[in-house]
Amino acid sequence: MSKMTEQQAEAYWKRNLALMVKLLVIWFVVSYGCGILLVDVLNQVQIGGYKLGFWFAQQGSIYVFVALIFYYTRRMAALDREFNVDEE
Amino acid sequence: MDLRTLTYIVVGATFVLYIGIAIWSRAGSTKDFYVAGGGVHPVANGMATAADWMSAASFISMAGLIAFMGYGGSVFLMGWTGGFVILAMLLAPYLRKYGKFTVPEFIGDRYYSRAARVVAVICLIICSVTYVIGQMKGVGVAFSRFLEVDYDTGLYVGMIIVFFYAVLGGMKGITYTQIAQYCVLILAYTIPAIFISLQLTGNPLPQLGLGSTMAGTDTYLLDRLDQVVTDLGFAEYTTNARLSTLNMFAYTLSLMIGTAGLPHVIIRFFTVPKVRDARSSAGWALVFIAILYTTAPAVAGMARLNLMQTIEPEPGQYLAYDERPQWFKNWETTGLLAFEDKNGDGLIQYTSQAESNEMVKIDNDIMVLANPEIARLPNWVIALVAAGGLAAALSTAAGLLLAISSAISHDLLKGMIAPNISEKTELTASRVAMALAIVGAGYLGLNPPGFAAGTVALAFGLAASSIFPALMMGIFSTRVNKEGAIAGMVAGIGVTLFYVFQHKGIMFIPGTAFLGDMPENWFLGIEPNAFGAVGAVVNFAVAVIVARVTAEPPESVQELVDHIRVPVGATTAHDH
C-alpha cells in the first residue's frame, strides 16, 4: 500500500464523483421522475394490474435503490483496487 | 389455548431471548459501548440497521396510512428507503473512514470548533428526543392492546427490558438484540401478508399479489379497489396524490435526507470493520428494509379492500350491524373503530360524506394490527404480530437512546467538560447517561407533551435541515468553514422549527399557531411535515454564503478532507 500522489488522489476522487453523479441521476429519475413528476403519463401504461407510475412509486423505485447501492459498492471496490487503496 | 395466554408466551419468549443476548454481549470497553468493538459483519450490521431504522411507525402505522391515502402514501415508501442511497454514497463510507465514535465529534473536528460540536449535539438531541417519545408511546400502546395491561405498566416493562440490554451492552448489546428483533418483526409482518395475498389473489407473494387478478375472476385487484372506493365517493386509490406534486416532492425529499441525517442510523456504520463494509452494509440494510417496505403497499391495498368489502359486500348491499364480524367487535372495545347508526336502519353505510358516513372512526393503526383477525388467521399469528410491534418499537428506542447517551458522555463530558477522564470512568459515565436517557424517555412516554403526535415526522425535518447538510458539506467541500457550518445549521433548523410552530403552534401548544394549520397559508402549498427539505436548502445556501465572506478554513482541514475521501489506512474506530 503505497501512498497516493496528489494527482492520483484527485483522479480517484473525480472518478468516484462521476460514478456517484451517474447513479444519483438514476436515483432521481426512478423516484422523483417516474414516481412523482411523470406519474400521470406513466399511469397510461399498465403492467399486470399495476399502473406503471403507481408501480414505480410503491415498488419499482425501492428495487432500483437496492440495485444502485450494490452496483456502487462493486464499482468502488474495483476503483479502490485500481488505485491500490483497497484495504488489504 | 386462548389468545391472551398465547400472546404472553410468545412475547415472553422474545424478551427472554433479548435478555439472554444482553448477558452474552456485555460491553468491556468504550469502543464496545459506542461502536460494538468496530467488528460487526456488514450483513449483520445491515440487519441491525434495518431493525434500528424501522420503528413502530413503519411497522404499525405506515400500511394503515397508505391504505387511506392510496398513491399519496408513496411519499413514505420512497422517502424512507431512498435515503439509504444517499447514505451509502454521500456519508457512510467517509464517516467510517474518519473512524470516530459520534456524529458531533466529526462536525467538531471538521469545522475545528467546539461551538460547532455543541450546536451539533443540540440538534442531535432535539431530533432524537422527539423521535424517542413516539417509540415509548408505541411500546405502551402495544402492551396495553395485546397484553391487556394498562399503558403505564406496559411502558415500565418496556423500559426495564431496554435498560437491561442497552446499559449492560451498549452498542454491542443493542446490535445483537436488534438482529433478533429484526427476525421477529419481519416474520410478524410478512406471514399475515402472505396469507392475505393467497386468500385474495392466489399469489403467495404480496408484491405480485397486489398486481394480480382477484382469485377466481379476471378483475385486477387494484382496478376493483379503485372502483369500490370511487363508488363510495372516495378519491381513486391508485392516483390520489397528496395535496400537490410539489408537496409530494418536498415531502419525499425531506424524508430521504432526514433518513440520511438521523444520528442513530449514521452511527450504525461506525461499527463495521472497513470503508468497503460501510458501503455494502447500507445496501444490506436496504435489502432487509425493502422486504417490509415492498410488502407494506400490498398490506395497505388489500386491507382497504377487505375492509370495504366487509362493510359493503355488493354495491348497495350493506352489512347489518348485528352481523358484524368478531374483529369488528374487538376493535370497537378499544375505541379505535366506531360505528354510529345515523339513519337508524341497523346497516353500516360507509361513505365519503361526513353527514351520512356511519363509520365515524377507523384508526389507521388498526390496518396492520387487525389484519390477521380480518383474514381469520390462527391465534399464534396474532401473538406474533404483538411481539413484532414491540420488537420494532424497542429496537428503535434503543438505537436512539444510544445516540443520545453517547452525545452526552462522549461529546459533552469527555469532549468538553472533563477531557482527562480514564476510559473506565467514561464507560461508567456512558452507562449512567444511558440510564438517565431511558428514565427521561420513559417520563416523556408517561406524560407525553401535547406535541407527541407530530413528533416523528418533525424529527426527520430537523435532521434533514441541520445535521445532513453539515455532514455533506464537511465531506464534499473544503471551503465551508466553521462560521458557515454553524450559521447554516442554526438557520436550517431555525427556519424549519419556525415554519412548523407557526402552523402547528409553538411547541405544538394548541392556540399558539399564529398562521393556523391552513393549507392556504402554507408556503407554496408545502405542509409543515415536508418543510425539512426547504430547511435543508436554506442550510446549504446560508453556509455557502457565510463561508464565502469569512476566513478560509485552516490547512489542516484540507488534509482531513483528503484523508477521509480515500479508504486506505482506515483503521477500526480507534481509542482516543
XYZ file of C-alpha atoms in Angstrom:
664
model
C 0.000 0.000 0.000
C 1.963 2.928 -1.244
C 0.917 6.457 -0.517
C -1.036 8.155 -3.281
C 0.336 11.155 -5.071
C -1.770 14.268 -5.106
C -2.716 13.709 -8.755
C -3.751 10.139 -8.052
C -5.903 11.209 -5.128
C -7.548 13.816 -7.326
C -8.148 11.348 -10.141
C -9.605 8.818 -7.698
C -11.985 11.421 -6.277
C -13.079 12.572 -9.747
C -13.872 9.008 -10.812
C -15.833 8.496 -7.583
C -17.799 11.706 -8.182
C -18.547 10.804 -11.792
C -19.913 7.407 -10.764
C -21.906 8.973 -7.960
C -23.488 11.617 -10.194
C -24.485 8.970 -12.727
C -26.143 6.827 -10.071
C -27.834 9.756 -8.350
C -29.387 10.749 -11.682
C -30.946 7.276 -11.867
C -31.982 7.574 -8.199
C -33.737 10.840 -9.001
C -35.374 9.629 -12.197
C -36.937 6.476 -10.731
C -38.319 8.154 -7.601
C -38.977 11.847 -8.232
C -39.260 11.385 -12.000
C -41.255 8.198 -12.566
C -42.913 8.143 -9.135
C -43.965 11.797 -8.847
C -43.369 14.205 -11.750
C -44.235 11.863 -14.614
C -46.650 9.654 -12.748
C -49.732 10.605 -14.785
C -48.013 9.916 -18.077
C -46.661 6.556 -16.945
C -50.010 5.572 -15.497
C -51.266 5.305 -19.094
C -49.196 2.137 -19.319
C -50.416 -0.885 -17.433
C -48.245 -3.839 -16.353
C -50.419 -6.627 -14.989
C -52.709 -4.931 -12.514
C -50.256 -2.123 -11.821
C -50.404 1.299 -13.421
C -46.748 1.903 -14.242
C -46.365 5.231 -12.400
C -48.058 3.809 -9.312
C -45.780 0.762 -9.505
C -42.650 2.937 -9.589
C -43.864 4.924 -6.591
C -44.770 1.932 -4.431
C -42.489 -0.867 -5.665
C -40.108 -0.160 -8.527
C -38.158 2.731 -7.048
C -37.297 0.657 -3.966
C -35.916 -2.225 -6.057
C -33.814 0.225 -8.064
C -32.466 1.819 -4.845
C -31.189 -1.567 -3.654
C -29.567 -2.278 -7.013
C -27.925 1.167 -7.075
C -26.176 0.681 -3.729
C -24.792 -2.745 -4.623
C -23.651 -1.511 -8.037
C -21.898 1.425 -6.359
C -20.264 -0.899 -3.832
C -18.925 -3.151 -6.601
C -17.653 -0.336 -8.802
C -15.985 1.386 -5.863
C -14.291 -1.854 -4.806
C -12.866 -2.096 -8.325
C -11.792 1.554 -8.238
C -10.096 1.031 -4.856
C -8.119 -1.877 -6.311
C -7.191 0.069 -9.434
C -5.754 2.896 -7.354
C -4.299 0.458 -4.872
C -6.194 1.956 -1.977
C -8.316 -1.017 -1.024
C -7.995 -2.273 2.498
C -5.656 -5.349 2.432
C -55.126 -22.039 24.145
C -56.685 -18.603 24.401
C -55.151 -15.636 22.641
C -54.055 -13.824 25.776
C -52.047 -16.762 27.160
C -50.511 -17.361 23.777
C -49.511 -13.707 23.437
C -47.878 -13.782 26.889
C -45.913 -16.872 25.888
C -44.725 -15.503 22.528
C -43.858 -12.032 23.820
C -42.270 -13.533 26.963
C -40.112 -15.840 24.848
C -38.818 -12.937 22.757
C -37.952 -10.983 25.924
C -36.019 -13.934 27.357
C -34.122 -14.042 24.062
C -33.246 -10.320 24.198
C -32.056 -10.551 27.804
C -30.035 -13.684 27.063
C -28.274 -11.828 24.234
C -27.650 -8.869 26.560
C -25.851 -11.038 29.113
C -23.826 -12.753 26.413
C -22.719 -9.494 24.782
C -21.705 -7.236 27.676
C -19.531 -4.270 26.747
C -15.997 -4.321 28.160
C -14.654 -1.052 26.737
C -15.880 2.320 25.495
C -15.258 1.028 21.997
C -17.631 -1.887 22.664
C -20.128 0.511 24.140
C -20.091 3.128 21.371
C -19.366 1.112 18.210
C -19.710 -2.568 19.234
C -15.927 -3.002 19.031
C -15.940 -1.982 15.356
C -16.072 -5.601 14.214
C -19.654 -6.244 13.147
C -20.085 -8.114 9.841
C -21.709 -5.869 7.183
C -24.680 -8.198 6.653
C -25.276 -8.445 10.406
C -24.938 -4.682 10.672
C -27.383 -4.273 7.797
C -29.933 -6.365 9.644
C -29.393 -4.454 12.884
C -29.676 -1.161 10.970
C -32.964 -2.316 9.474
C -34.408 -3.032 12.941
C -32.932 0.190 14.292
C -34.469 2.096 11.417
C -37.928 0.511 11.248
C -39.873 1.895 14.139
C -43.347 1.405 15.488
C -44.376 3.922 12.810
C -43.092 1.698 9.976
C -44.468 -1.494 11.483
C -47.847 -0.420 12.789
C -48.808 2.884 11.188
C -47.361 3.064 7.691
C -49.528 0.486 5.902
C -52.605 1.987 7.558
C -51.653 5.451 6.331
C -51.134 4.168 2.802
C -54.420 2.252 2.953
C -56.297 5.520 3.359
C -54.010 7.748 1.279
C -53.507 5.402 -1.672
C -50.920 6.705 -4.134
C -50.194 9.727 -1.889
C -48.796 7.346 0.730
C -45.921 6.649 -1.641
C -44.019 9.554 -0.057
C -43.323 7.309 2.952
C -42.291 4.335 0.832
C -39.835 6.260 -1.349
C -38.784 8.725 1.338
C -37.893 6.160 3.967
C -35.927 3.937 1.565
C -34.277 6.388 -0.867
C -32.321 7.936 1.994
C -30.117 4.857 2.154
C -28.831 5.521 -1.366
C -27.661 8.968 -0.237
C -26.262 7.499 2.956
C -24.280 4.842 1.091
C -22.769 7.284 -1.416
C -22.535 10.614 0.355
C -21.938 9.906 4.041
C -21.377 6.413 5.416
C -18.011 5.432 3.849
C -16.355 8.762 4.654
C -17.601 8.950 8.215
C -16.485 5.356 8.695
C -13.040 6.258 7.359
C -12.825 9.048 9.859
C -13.248 6.359 12.493
C -14.587 8.259 15.478
C -17.480 7.405 17.767
C -20.147 10.080 17.286
C -21.619 12.461 14.703
C -20.940 15.700 16.649
C -17.327 14.590 17.039
C -16.869 14.659 13.257
C -18.586 18.029 12.947
C -16.441 19.456 15.772
C -13.199 18.245 14.143
C -14.068 19.097 10.557
C -15.192 22.602 11.491
C -12.349 22.946 14.054
C -14.762 24.333 16.553
C -16.191 23.346 19.900
C -19.136 25.620 19.201
C -19.982 23.616 16.053
C -19.786 20.432 18.118
C -22.146 21.852 20.725
C -24.616 23.018 18.058
C -24.474 19.517 16.546
C -25.096 17.932 19.964
C -28.111 20.174 20.475
C -29.544 19.375 17.015
C -28.912 15.659 17.639
C -30.654 15.705 20.997
C -33.650 17.668 19.678
C -34.299 15.254 16.822
C -33.543 12.073 18.794
C -35.715 13.050 21.751
C -38.697 13.991 19.569
C -38.315 10.622 17.877
C -37.897 8.527 21.026
C -41.129 9.813 22.591
C -43.076 8.232 19.724
C -41.328 4.910 20.292
C -42.040 4.866 24.026
C -45.669 5.577 23.225
C -45.636 2.700 20.733
C -44.329 0.332 23.417
C -47.028 1.398 25.877
C -49.795 1.094 23.292
C -48.673 -2.328 22.039
C -48.532 -3.671 25.574
C -51.875 -2.296 26.598
C -53.632 -3.578 23.492
C -52.220 -7.088 23.328
C -51.413 -7.984 26.891
C -54.358 -6.143 28.393
C -52.226 -4.410 30.999
C -52.550 -0.683 31.347
C -50.437 1.713 29.330
C -48.183 2.738 32.245
C -47.370 -0.835 33.234
C -46.577 -1.646 29.623
C -44.211 1.281 29.456
C -42.393 0.236 32.659
C -41.890 -3.300 31.354
C -40.531 -1.900 28.089
C -38.147 0.427 29.931
C -36.778 -2.415 32.070
C -36.092 -4.582 29.015
C -34.310 -1.776 27.133
C -32.451 -0.789 30.304
C -31.138 -4.305 30.644
C -29.526 -4.697 27.263
C -28.679 -1.086 26.453
C -26.982 -0.208 29.741
C -25.195 -3.531 30.008
C -24.145 -3.969 26.404
C -24.219 -0.506 24.854
C -23.936 -0.651 21.070
C -22.707 -4.255 21.284
C -25.757 -5.451 23.196
C -28.068 -3.310 21.081
C -26.631 -4.614 17.789
C -27.097 -8.291 18.595
C -30.536 -7.759 20.123
C -31.585 -5.789 17.049
C -30.667 -8.724 14.819
C -33.036 -10.917 16.834
C -35.663 -8.170 16.800
C -35.427 -7.873 13.026
C -36.180 -11.581 12.627
C -39.190 -11.329 14.917
C -40.630 -8.236 13.272
C -40.167 -9.337 9.670
C -41.832 -12.715 10.320
C -44.663 -10.969 12.128
C -45.155 -8.626 9.171
C -44.831 -10.973 6.225
C -46.692 -14.079 7.451
C -50.131 -12.417 7.647
C -49.420 -10.594 4.365
C -48.668 -13.865 2.562
C -51.863 -15.474 3.842
C -53.984 -12.494 2.867
C -52.430 -12.305 -0.591
C -53.166 -16.013 -1.064
C -56.760 -15.578 0.025
C -57.432 -12.623 -2.235
C -55.379 -13.406 -5.326
C -53.980 -16.906 -5.024
C -50.464 -15.470 -5.296
C -48.312 -16.068 -2.195
C -46.011 -13.088 -2.863
C -47.786 -9.906 -1.692
C -45.610 -7.791 -4.028
C -47.035 -9.693 -7.008
C -50.442 -10.261 -5.463
C -51.135 -6.542 -5.439
C -50.723 -6.509 -9.236
C -52.690 -9.720 -9.832
C -56.297 -10.546 -10.550
C -58.725 -11.381 -7.757
C -58.873 -15.126 -7.137
C -61.369 -16.774 -9.490
C -62.058 -13.653 -11.586
C -60.483 -11.632 -14.412
C -60.596 -8.362 -12.495
C -57.341 -6.895 -11.280
C -57.253 -6.301 -7.533
C -56.228 -2.657 -7.943
C -58.971 -1.987 -10.505
C -61.508 -3.495 -8.146
C -60.151 -1.380 -5.291
C -60.303 1.803 -7.390
C -63.871 1.018 -8.327
C -65.013 0.196 -4.788
C -63.601 3.386 -3.300
C -64.782 5.695 -6.089
C -68.289 4.171 -5.905
C -68.460 5.421 -2.321
C -67.188 8.853 -3.292
C -63.565 8.491 -2.153
C -60.675 9.515 -4.391
C -59.315 6.848 -6.722
C -56.786 4.724 -4.813
C -54.005 4.462 -7.400
C -53.926 8.117 -8.457
C -54.869 10.081 -5.339
C -51.878 12.435 -4.844
C -51.045 14.038 -1.525
C -52.046 17.717 -1.917
C -49.861 18.684 -4.858
C -46.979 17.410 -6.927
C -44.663 19.965 -5.318
C -45.748 18.914 -1.836
C -45.148 15.242 -2.610
C -41.743 16.144 -3.992
C -40.777 18.137 -0.889
C -42.187 15.534 1.492
C -40.251 12.708 -0.160
C -37.043 14.765 -0.236
C -37.468 15.723 3.393
C -37.841 12.115 4.492
C -34.917 10.976 2.330
C -32.344 13.446 3.571
C -33.784 13.207 7.068
C -33.087 9.471 6.959
C -29.516 10.099 5.891
C -29.080 12.693 8.656
C -30.540 10.788 11.606
C -27.669 10.166 14.025
C -28.856 6.789 15.306
C -28.730 5.465 11.742
C -25.358 7.049 10.915
C -23.579 5.660 14.000
C -24.522 2.148 12.942
C -21.980 2.488 10.120
C -19.178 3.121 12.616
C -19.477 -0.479 13.784
C -18.207 -2.235 10.625
C -14.523 -3.066 10.133
C -13.860 -1.355 6.779
C -14.899 1.501 4.488
C -15.996 -1.033 1.884
C -18.195 -2.644 4.530
C -19.862 0.679 5.264
C -20.946 0.889 1.614
C -22.234 -2.672 1.347
C -23.781 -2.557 4.798
C -26.058 0.281 3.672
C -27.094 -1.958 0.763
C -27.855 -4.874 3.075
C -29.775 -2.604 5.415
C -31.939 -1.513 2.492
C -32.496 -5.123 1.372
C -33.831 -6.004 4.816
C -35.911 -2.831 4.933
C -37.229 -3.370 1.388
C -38.679 -6.738 2.385
C -41.072 -4.889 4.676
C -41.419 -1.765 2.542
C -42.454 -3.588 -0.636
C -44.888 -5.722 1.380
C -46.477 -2.690 3.039
C -48.292 -1.332 -0.056
C -49.796 -4.779 -0.607
C -50.910 -4.947 3.017
C -52.365 -1.454 2.602
C -54.311 -2.092 -0.589
C -55.561 -5.497 0.470
C -56.584 -4.360 3.945
C -58.522 -1.441 2.436
C -60.285 -3.747 0.005
C -61.070 -6.271 2.751
C -62.484 -3.523 4.903
C -64.653 -2.083 2.133
C -65.924 -5.482 1.085
C -66.742 -6.473 4.647
C -68.856 -3.384 5.092
C -70.455 -3.427 1.641
C -70.248 -6.954 0.160
C -72.172 -5.952 -3.007
C -72.878 -2.396 -4.237
C -75.848 -1.030 -2.326
C -75.956 -4.026 -0.027
C -74.758 -3.028 3.406
C -73.583 -5.165 6.286
C -76.044 -5.355 9.169
C -74.519 -4.075 12.385
C -75.741 -7.114 14.322
C -73.956 -9.424 11.906
C -70.591 -7.675 12.106
C -67.564 -9.980 12.388
C -65.692 -10.649 15.635
C -62.659 -8.468 14.789
C -65.017 -5.562 14.345
C -66.305 -6.047 17.899
C -62.787 -6.500 19.301
C -61.608 -3.186 17.903
C -64.755 -1.348 18.878
C -63.876 -2.016 22.518
C -60.518 -0.220 22.041
C -62.277 2.843 20.694
C -60.155 2.766 17.535
C -63.121 1.676 15.462
C -66.517 3.290 15.945
C -69.931 2.971 14.307
C -72.883 5.270 14.636
C -76.252 4.335 13.127
C -77.216 7.751 11.799
C -80.259 6.749 9.754
C -81.383 4.055 12.227
C -81.638 1.221 9.678
C -79.265 -1.112 11.511
C -76.978 -1.279 8.465
C -73.444 0.055 8.178
C -73.095 2.742 5.500
C -69.534 3.803 4.783
C -69.260 6.832 2.517
C -67.040 9.825 1.933
C -69.793 12.233 3.025
C -69.393 13.242 6.657
C -73.126 13.641 7.283
C -74.152 10.174 6.066
C -70.968 8.226 6.874
C -71.608 5.825 9.725
C -68.048 4.501 10.158
C -67.274 7.507 12.307
C -63.829 6.302 13.316
C -61.337 3.962 11.683
C -57.885 4.477 13.168
C -55.018 3.974 10.680
C -53.184 1.736 13.130
C -55.907 -0.907 13.007
C -54.986 -1.951 9.484
C -51.826 -3.875 10.371
C -52.838 -4.973 13.838
C -56.262 -6.296 12.864
C -55.051 -7.806 9.596
C -54.588 -11.365 10.949
C -58.030 -11.240 12.557
C -59.694 -9.954 9.385
C -58.101 -12.788 7.426
C -59.106 -15.286 10.153
C -55.550 -16.430 10.775
C -54.729 -18.654 13.775
C -54.086 -17.081 17.173
C -50.354 -17.680 17.118
C -50.069 -15.298 14.151
C -51.860 -12.579 16.132
C -49.498 -13.194 19.081
C -46.550 -12.913 16.713
C -47.791 -9.555 15.407
C -47.837 -8.268 19.007
C -44.234 -9.418 19.502
C -43.273 -7.849 16.163
C -44.761 -4.464 17.044
C -42.879 -4.481 20.343
C -39.637 -5.521 18.632
C -39.943 -2.628 16.182
C -40.553 -0.055 18.924
C -37.908 -1.397 21.336
C -35.140 -1.695 18.723
C -35.589 1.873 17.513
C -35.859 3.242 21.051
C -32.584 1.536 21.999
C -30.734 2.920 18.980
C -31.963 6.452 19.670
C -31.079 6.205 23.348
C -27.542 5.152 22.425
C -27.180 8.165 20.115
C -28.370 10.462 22.907
C -26.259 8.932 25.673
C -23.066 8.851 23.602
C -23.547 12.507 22.682
C -23.752 13.281 26.398
C -20.944 11.072 27.710
C -18.562 11.298 24.757
C -19.173 14.739 23.237
C -20.148 16.779 26.273
C -18.399 15.048 29.191
C -15.264 13.567 27.638
C -15.048 16.082 24.796
C -15.536 19.294 26.752
C -16.133 19.137 30.469
C -13.583 16.555 31.604
C -11.247 15.517 28.775
C -8.865 13.714 31.117
C -11.175 11.040 32.483
C -9.997 7.443 32.071
C -11.683 5.014 29.720
C -13.133 3.155 32.674
C -14.707 6.316 34.040
C -16.070 7.199 30.601
C -17.611 3.747 30.249
C -19.315 4.168 33.618
C -20.421 7.664 32.617
C -21.863 6.373 29.343
C -23.850 3.750 31.263
C -25.156 6.384 33.656
C -26.062 8.639 30.695
C -27.891 5.719 29.079
C -29.809 5.007 32.284
C -30.761 8.673 32.587
C -31.814 8.822 28.937
C -34.102 5.804 29.445
C -35.670 7.326 32.548
C -36.106 10.644 30.711
C -37.678 8.975 27.690
C -39.909 6.914 29.982
C -41.048 10.065 31.753
C -41.931 11.678 28.431
C -43.736 8.482 27.407
C -45.805 8.570 30.595
C -46.518 12.289 30.323
C -46.492 12.821 26.583
C -46.242 16.522 25.824
C -49.022 17.910 23.656
C -46.843 17.655 20.606
C -46.227 13.865 20.769
C -48.358 13.081 17.742
C -46.455 15.206 15.273
C -43.021 14.347 16.532
C -41.779 11.549 14.299
C -42.241 13.493 11.086
C -40.734 16.534 12.784
C -37.604 14.579 13.754
C -36.962 13.939 10.069
C -37.424 17.568 9.152
C -34.980 18.635 11.842
C -32.350 16.042 10.892
C -32.739 16.988 7.231
C -32.339 20.698 7.863
C -29.493 20.622 10.396
C -27.252 17.547 10.507
C -27.312 16.256 6.923
C -26.113 19.453 5.178
C -23.319 19.991 7.737
C -22.024 16.458 7.226
C -22.296 16.543 3.453
C -20.527 19.887 3.072
C -17.885 18.672 5.528
C -17.015 15.872 3.124
C -17.615 17.406 -0.302
C -16.343 20.930 0.233
C -13.059 22.128 1.621
C -14.172 25.716 1.524
C -17.044 25.646 4.026
C -15.660 26.875 7.342
C -16.857 26.884 10.906
C -18.776 30.160 10.583
C -20.613 28.806 7.542
C -21.444 25.463 9.130
C -22.725 26.926 12.384
C -24.763 29.629 10.644
C -26.149 27.010 8.242
C -27.212 24.581 10.970
C -28.819 27.312 13.062
C -30.601 28.819 10.038
C -31.789 25.438 8.717
C -33.183 24.117 11.975
C -34.493 27.588 12.842
C -36.473 28.018 9.630
C -37.923 24.514 9.914
C -38.938 24.922 13.561
C -40.365 28.363 12.849
C -42.485 27.076 9.986
C -43.761 24.111 11.990
C -44.533 26.257 15.013
C -46.321 28.957 13.059
C -48.705 26.376 11.604
C -48.908 23.841 14.400
C -48.464 26.040 17.459
C -45.400 26.989 19.476
C -44.142 23.711 20.963
C -47.399 22.364 19.463
C -49.480 24.057 22.145
C -52.959 24.451 20.635
C -53.975 28.024 20.026
C -50.483 29.437 19.620
C -50.276 28.800 15.882
C -50.067 32.332 14.591
C -50.797 31.394 10.993
C -53.133 28.485 11.632
C -52.902 24.994 10.203
C -54.412 26.066 6.914
C -53.249 24.861 3.534
C -53.898 28.344 2.058
C -51.308 29.782 4.443
C -48.688 27.217 3.528
C -45.601 28.412 1.701
C -46.082 27.191 -1.904
C -48.588 24.683 -0.521
C -45.934 22.687 1.340
C -47.212 21.069 4.532
C -45.173 21.513 7.746
C -44.042 17.860 7.868
C -42.462 18.291 4.452
C -40.655 21.527 5.237
C -37.340 19.916 6.219
C -36.427 19.910 2.532
C -36.748 23.705 2.400
C -34.827 23.982 5.690
C -32.019 21.936 4.157
C -31.832 24.235 1.131
C -31.649 27.229 3.477
C -28.892 25.499 5.451
C -26.795 24.879 2.307
C -27.319 28.398 0.973
C -26.524 30.181 4.253
C -23.449 28.031 4.852
C -22.003 28.686 1.393
C -22.649 32.431 1.507
C -21.299 32.896 5.047
C -18.234 30.786 4.258
C -17.527 32.945 1.207
C -17.356 36.178 3.182
C -15.409 34.825 6.155
C -11.863 33.450 6.530
C -10.887 30.231 4.759
C -10.593 27.122 6.922
C -7.049 26.266 8.078
C -4.700 23.975 6.132
C -5.400 21.061 8.484
C -8.994 20.866 7.227
C -7.777 20.283 3.690
C -5.675 17.377 4.979
C -8.577 15.977 6.988
C -10.889 16.051 3.969
C -8.231 14.482 1.728
C -7.785 11.800 4.360
C -11.434 10.776 4.612
C -12.021 10.684 0.865
C -9.717 7.703 0.336
C -10.312 4.389 2.065
C -6.705 3.376 2.544
C -5.425 3.287 6.062
C -8.873 3.311 7.609
C -8.394 1.669 10.950
C -11.112 0.337 13.177
C -12.614 3.160 15.217
C -9.591 3.972 17.337
C -9.416 4.552 21.036
C -8.671 8.086 21.973
